[in-house]
Short mmCIF file of the C-alpha atoms (twelve columns), coordinates in Angstrom:
data_MODEL
# 
_entry.id   MODEL 
# 
loop_
_atom_site.group_PDB 
_atom_site.id 
_atom_site.type_symbol 
_atom_site.label_atom_id 
_atom_site.label_alt_id 
_atom_site.label_comp_id 
_atom_site.label_asym_id 
_atom_site.label_seq_id 
_atom_site.Cartn_x 
_atom_site.Cartn_y 
_atom_site.Cartn_z 
_atom_site.pdbx_PDB_model_num 
ATOM 1   C CA . ALA A 1   0.000   0.000   0.000   1 
ATOM 2   C CA . LEU A 2   2.970   2.344   0.461   1 
ATOM 3   C CA . VAL A 3   3.593   2.121   -3.274  1 
ATOM 4   C CA . GLY A 4   -0.015  1.767   -4.377  1 
ATOM 5   C CA . ARG A 5   0.964   -1.235  -6.504  1 
ATOM 6   C CA . ASP A 6   0.746   -4.970  -5.954  1 
ATOM 7   C CA . PHE A 7   4.138   -6.482  -6.729  1 
ATOM 8   C CA . LEU A 8   5.321   -8.481  -3.722  1 
ATOM 9   C CA . PRO A 9   5.086   -12.270 -4.000  1 
ATOM 10  C CA . ARG A 10  2.148   -13.663 -2.081  1 
ATOM 11  C CA . GLY A 11  0.607   -16.969 -1.139  1 
ATOM 12  C CA . SER A 12  -0.517  -19.090 1.772   1 
ATOM 13  C CA . ASP A 13  2.962   -20.247 2.808   1 
ATOM 14  C CA . ILE A 14  6.363   -18.549 3.185   1 
ATOM 15  C CA . CYS A 15  6.631   -15.889 0.448   1 
ATOM 16  C CA . THR A 16  9.485   -13.639 1.529   1 
ATOM 17  C CA . ARG A 17  12.507  -15.926 1.514   1 
ATOM 18  C CA . ARG A 18  15.233  -13.289 1.087   1 
ATOM 19  C CA . PRO A 19  15.489  -9.769  2.505   1 
ATOM 20  C CA . LEU A 20  13.986  -7.343  -0.010  1 
ATOM 21  C CA . VAL A 21  15.501  -3.875  0.387   1 
ATOM 22  C CA . LEU A 22  12.920  -1.598  -1.208  1 
ATOM 23  C CA . GLN A 23  13.972  1.991   -1.824  1 
ATOM 24  C CA . LEU A 24  11.106  4.295   -2.790  1 
ATOM 25  C CA . VAL A 25  12.210  7.339   -4.780  1 
ATOM 26  C CA . GLN A 26  9.825   10.204  -5.455  1 
ATOM 27  C CA . ILE A 27  10.108  11.622  -8.974  1 
ATOM 28  C CA . LYS A 28  8.296   14.525  -10.609 1 
ATOM 29  C CA . ARG A 29  5.345   14.087  -12.916 1 
ATOM 30  C CA . LYS A 30  6.017   14.669  -16.599 1 
ATOM 31  C CA . PRO A 31  5.380   18.223  -17.893 1 
ATOM 32  C CA . ASP A 32  2.128   17.044  -19.504 1 
ATOM 33  C CA . GLY A 33  0.917   15.836  -16.084 1 
ATOM 34  C CA . THR A 34  1.235   12.132  -16.800 1 
ATOM 35  C CA . GLU A 35  3.140   9.928   -14.439 1 
ATOM 36  C CA . GLU A 36  5.737   7.302   -15.021 1 
ATOM 37  C CA . GLU A 37  6.355   4.566   -12.461 1 
ATOM 38  C CA . TYR A 38  9.020   1.931   -12.764 1 
ATOM 39  C CA . GLY A 39  11.361  -0.307  -10.822 1 
ATOM 40  C CA . GLU A 40  15.070  -1.066  -11.120 1 
ATOM 41  C CA . PHE A 41  16.910  -3.998  -9.549  1 
ATOM 42  C CA . LEU A 42  20.541  -3.731  -8.486  1 
ATOM 43  C CA . HIS A 43  21.217  -7.112  -10.116 1 
ATOM 44  C CA . LYS A 44  19.723  -5.907  -13.458 1 
ATOM 45  C CA . VAL A 45  21.689  -2.685  -13.933 1 
ATOM 46  C CA . GLY A 46  20.135  -0.324  -16.467 1 
ATOM 47  C CA . LYS A 47  16.907  -2.299  -16.968 1 
ATOM 48  C CA . ARG A 48  13.659  -0.576  -16.075 1 
ATOM 49  C CA . PHE A 49  10.565  -2.595  -15.198 1 
ATOM 50  C CA . TYR A 50  7.363   -0.701  -16.056 1 
ATOM 51  C CA . ASP A 51  5.032   -3.659  -15.511 1 
ATOM 52  C CA . PHE A 52  4.725   -4.388  -11.786 1 
ATOM 53  C CA . ASN A 53  3.752   -7.992  -12.535 1 
ATOM 54  C CA . ASP A 54  7.203   -8.324  -14.125 1 
ATOM 55  C CA . ILE A 55  8.708   -6.944  -10.909 1 
ATOM 56  C CA . ARG A 56  6.909   -9.661  -8.915  1 
ATOM 57  C CA . ARG A 57  8.148   -12.333 -11.322 1 
ATOM 58  C CA . GLU A 58  11.727  -11.013 -11.097 1 
ATOM 59  C CA . ILE A 59  11.633  -11.054 -7.276  1 
ATOM 60  C CA . GLN A 60  10.408  -14.650 -7.392  1 
ATOM 61  C CA . ALA A 61  12.991  -15.702 -9.997  1 
ATOM 62  C CA . GLU A 62  15.851  -14.061 -8.108  1 
ATOM 63  C CA . THR A 63  14.639  -15.633 -4.848  1 
ATOM 64  C CA . ASP A 64  14.517  -19.090 -6.443  1 
ATOM 65  C CA . LYS A 65  17.954  -18.544 -8.004  1 
ATOM 66  C CA . GLU A 66  19.572  -17.910 -4.610  1 
ATOM 67  C CA . ALA A 67  17.331  -19.787 -2.160  1 
ATOM 68  C CA . GLY A 68  16.117  -22.604 -4.400  1 
ATOM 69  C CA . GLY A 69  12.617  -23.413 -5.527  1 
ATOM 70  C CA . ASN A 70  11.654  -25.602 -2.555  1 
ATOM 71  C CA . LYS A 71  11.036  -23.071 0.257   1 
ATOM 72  C CA . GLY A 72  14.721  -22.391 0.973   1 
ATOM 73  C CA . VAL A 73  15.656  -19.110 2.685   1 
ATOM 74  C CA . SER A 74  18.729  -16.912 2.135   1 
ATOM 75  C CA . ASP A 75  20.064  -13.822 3.895   1 
ATOM 76  C CA . LYS A 76  21.376  -12.393 0.590   1 
ATOM 77  C CA . GLN A 77  19.457  -9.200  -0.198  1 
ATOM 78  C CA . ILE A 78  17.413  -8.369  -3.265  1 
ATOM 79  C CA . ARG A 79  17.673  -4.612  -3.837  1 
ATOM 80  C CA . LEU A 80  14.855  -2.844  -5.669  1 
ATOM 81  C CA . LYS A 81  14.218  0.845   -6.316  1 
ATOM 82  C CA . ILE A 82  10.716  2.024   -7.183  1 
ATOM 83  C CA . PHE A 83  10.520  5.420   -8.886  1 
ATOM 84  C CA . SER A 84  7.122   7.130   -8.727  1 
ATOM 85  C CA . PRO A 85  5.548   10.547  -8.122  1 
ATOM 86  C CA . ASN A 86  3.188   8.798   -5.679  1 
ATOM 87  C CA . VAL A 87  5.692   7.678   -3.024  1 
ATOM 88  C CA . LEU A 88  7.701   9.215   -0.209  1 
ATOM 89  C CA . ASP A 89  11.477  8.859   -0.174  1 
ATOM 90  C CA . ILE A 90  12.004  5.963   2.214   1 
ATOM 91  C CA . THR A 91  13.806  2.631   2.394   1 
ATOM 92  C CA . LEU A 92  11.950  -0.447  3.641   1 
ATOM 93  C CA . VAL A 93  13.184  -3.980  4.238   1 
ATOM 94  C CA . ASP A 94  10.772  -6.896  3.864   1 
ATOM 95  C CA . LEU A 95  12.104  -9.854  5.854   1 
ATOM 96  C CA . PRO A 96  11.077  -13.511 6.006   1 
ATOM 97  C CA . GLY A 97  8.582   -14.406 8.692   1 
ATOM 98  C CA . ILE A 98  9.593   -16.758 11.478  1 
ATOM 99  C CA . THR A 99  9.225   -20.390 10.438  1 
ATOM 100 C CA . LYS A 100 8.754   -22.861 13.286  1 
ATOM 101 C CA . VAL A 101 8.729   -26.146 11.377  1 
ATOM 102 C CA . PRO A 102 11.167  -26.693 8.487   1 
ATOM 103 C CA . VAL A 103 9.555   -27.469 5.129   1 
ATOM 104 C CA . GLY A 104 11.047  -28.239 1.735   1 
ATOM 105 C CA . ASP A 105 14.767  -27.488 1.616   1 
ATOM 106 C CA . GLN A 106 14.812  -25.541 4.886   1 
ATOM 107 C CA . PRO A 107 17.437  -26.588 7.437   1 
ATOM 108 C CA . SER A 108 16.424  -27.965 10.826  1 
ATOM 109 C CA . ASP A 109 17.552  -24.712 12.506  1 
ATOM 110 C CA . ILE A 110 15.471  -22.477 10.199  1 
ATOM 111 C CA . GLU A 111 13.768  -20.663 13.093  1 
ATOM 112 C CA . ALA A 112 17.105  -19.664 14.680  1 
ATOM 113 C CA . ARG A 113 18.510  -18.579 11.311  1 
ATOM 114 C CA . ILE A 114 15.536  -16.373 10.514  1 
ATOM 115 C CA . ARG A 115 15.538  -14.859 14.021  1 
ATOM 116 C CA . THR A 116 19.253  -14.024 13.634  1 
ATOM 117 C CA . MET A 117 18.591  -12.468 10.220  1 
ATOM 118 C CA . ILE A 118 15.706  -10.378 11.553  1 
ATOM 119 C CA . MET A 119 17.708  -9.200  14.591  1 
ATOM 120 C CA . SER A 120 20.600  -8.103  12.353  1 
ATOM 121 C CA . TYR A 121 18.237  -5.526  10.812  1 
ATOM 122 C CA . ILE A 122 15.970  -4.477  13.682  1 
ATOM 123 C CA . LYS A 123 18.718  -3.994  16.279  1 
ATOM 124 C CA . LEU A 124 19.844  -0.850  14.419  1 
ATOM 125 C CA . PRO A 125 18.713  2.243   16.373  1 
ATOM 126 C CA . SER A 126 17.722  4.021   13.146  1 
ATOM 127 C CA . CYS A 127 15.287  1.231   12.240  1 
ATOM 128 C CA . LEU A 128 11.540  1.476   12.743  1 
ATOM 129 C CA . ILE A 129 10.085  -1.981  13.307  1 
ATOM 130 C CA . LEU A 130 6.748   -3.034  11.845  1 
ATOM 131 C CA . ALA A 131 5.767   -6.023  13.975  1 
ATOM 132 C CA . VAL A 132 3.118   -7.763  11.866  1 
ATOM 133 C CA . THR A 133 0.783   -10.196 13.621  1 
ATOM 134 C CA . PRO A 134 -2.450  -11.779 12.366  1 
ATOM 135 C CA . ALA A 135 -5.515  -11.082 14.505  1 
ATOM 136 C CA . ASN A 136 -6.703  -14.666 14.139  1 
ATOM 137 C CA . SER A 137 -3.809  -15.906 16.304  1 
ATOM 138 C CA . ASP A 138 -3.005  -15.389 19.982  1 
ATOM 139 C CA . LEU A 139 -1.746  -11.797 19.925  1 
ATOM 140 C CA . ALA A 140 -0.227  -12.091 23.410  1 
ATOM 141 C CA . ASN A 141 2.100   -14.813 22.070  1 
ATOM 142 C CA . SER A 142 3.104   -12.996 18.870  1 
ATOM 143 C CA . ASP A 143 6.591   -13.925 17.638  1 
ATOM 144 C CA . ALA A 144 6.802   -10.565 15.854  1 
ATOM 145 C CA . LEU A 145 6.061   -8.564  19.002  1 
ATOM 146 C CA . GLN A 146 8.377   -10.785 21.044  1 
ATOM 147 C CA . ILE A 147 11.370  -10.329 18.729  1 
ATOM 148 C CA . ALA A 148 10.610  -6.604  18.362  1 
ATOM 149 C CA . GLY A 149 10.590  -6.374  22.165  1 
ATOM 150 C CA . ASN A 150 14.053  -7.942  22.283  1 
ATOM 151 C CA . ALA A 151 15.428  -5.274  19.927  1 
ATOM 152 C CA . ASP A 152 13.305  -2.401  21.259  1 
ATOM 153 C CA . PRO A 153 12.440  -3.209  24.898  1 
ATOM 154 C CA . ASP A 154 10.890  0.201   25.588  1 
ATOM 155 C CA . GLY A 155 8.716   0.110   22.452  1 
ATOM 156 C CA . TYR A 156 10.006  3.421   21.083  1 
ATOM 157 C CA . ARG A 157 10.754  2.169   17.552  1 
ATOM 158 C CA . THR A 158 8.011   -0.414  17.057  1 
ATOM 159 C CA . ILE A 159 4.680   -0.071  15.270  1 
ATOM 160 C CA . GLY A 160 2.309   -2.987  15.786  1 
ATOM 161 C CA . VAL A 161 0.453   -4.068  12.664  1 
ATOM 162 C CA . ILE A 162 -2.507  -6.354  13.284  1 
ATOM 163 C CA . THR A 163 -3.704  -8.018  10.086  1 
ATOM 164 C CA . LYS A 164 -6.694  -10.181 9.161   1 
ATOM 165 C CA . LEU A 165 -9.101  -8.342  11.439  1 
ATOM 166 C CA . ASP A 166 -11.870 -9.390  9.058   1 
ATOM 167 C CA . ILE A 167 -11.387 -13.109 9.763   1 
ATOM 168 C CA . MET A 168 -11.086 -13.100 13.552  1 
ATOM 169 C CA . ASP A 169 -12.992 -15.819 15.376  1 
ATOM 170 C CA . ARG A 170 -16.508 -14.834 16.410  1 
ATOM 171 C CA . GLY A 171 -16.477 -13.484 19.964  1 
ATOM 172 C CA . THR A 172 -12.826 -12.374 19.905  1 
ATOM 173 C CA . ASP A 173 -11.827 -8.745  20.113  1 
ATOM 174 C CA . ALA A 174 -8.563  -6.998  19.222  1 
ATOM 175 C CA . ARG A 175 -9.659  -3.618  20.586  1 
ATOM 176 C CA . ASN A 176 -7.417  -3.659  23.684  1 
ATOM 177 C CA . PHE A 177 -4.431  -4.600  21.522  1 
ATOM 178 C CA . LEU A 178 -5.151  -1.856  18.994  1 
ATOM 179 C CA . LEU A 179 -5.445  0.630   21.859  1 
ATOM 180 C CA . GLY A 180 -2.072  -0.485  23.257  1 
ATOM 181 C CA . LYS A 181 -3.527  -1.719  26.549  1 
ATOM 182 C CA . VAL A 182 -2.041  -5.230  26.357  1 
ATOM 183 C CA . ILE A 183 1.453   -4.571  24.993  1 
ATOM 184 C CA . PRO A 184 2.072   -0.801  24.941  1 
ATOM 185 C CA . LEU A 185 4.028   0.627   22.018  1 
ATOM 186 C CA . ARG A 186 4.928   4.318   21.836  1 
ATOM 187 C CA . LEU A 187 4.102   4.413   18.112  1 
ATOM 188 C CA . GLY A 188 0.889   2.444   18.569  1 
ATOM 189 C CA . TYR A 189 -0.887  -0.134  16.460  1 
ATOM 190 C CA . VAL A 190 -2.510  -0.170  13.050  1 
ATOM 191 C CA . GLY A 191 -5.289  -2.571  12.129  1 
ATOM 192 C CA . VAL A 192 -5.281  -3.980  8.602   1 
ATOM 193 C CA . VAL A 193 -7.692  -5.972  6.493   1 
ATOM 194 C CA . ASN A 194 -5.445  -7.874  4.062   1 
ATOM 195 C CA . ARG A 195 -6.005  -8.147  0.335   1 
ATOM 196 C CA . SER A 196 -7.496  -11.467 -0.649  1 
ATOM 197 C CA . GLN A 197 -4.997  -14.290 -1.151  1 
# 
């Protein structure tokens, strides 16, 4: 949503298998008022991607090239710049989610490896942490909030993102979490209804 385009790989299982360093660069509209949006990968110097579906395919291909096609994970970054008049100048890093049970070609210590990878990014004091947790799980036992708390114990750099509010179990309520009453964060929480898978 920060880019206004759908280009990140998605699915029901692990999708982000390498760190994606996404640099958003604001550019001016053309003199005639039209806008041009495109992406450039560091590993494809000089090539512009105007079709965001092609960007998604390139992320997937580059992920498979380094991490394999059977759910493997790598800490080698994919670097992508998105140029658009509709973005703010900011750099984001999309990291793999914590995997508890190895699948496919993942090593038996996959959880520890991913936690180490995540900590290497979020321990930096200049980093804002988006701790993403689905509302249809036990929010008090969120791995994302737990690891964010290790890197940011006072909650100064963490924003809680609670997804899937639309599919919570009947009778459950995320209100106290969203209000910061359960696990307080200085930057608060944002509730999200995800795009359909």
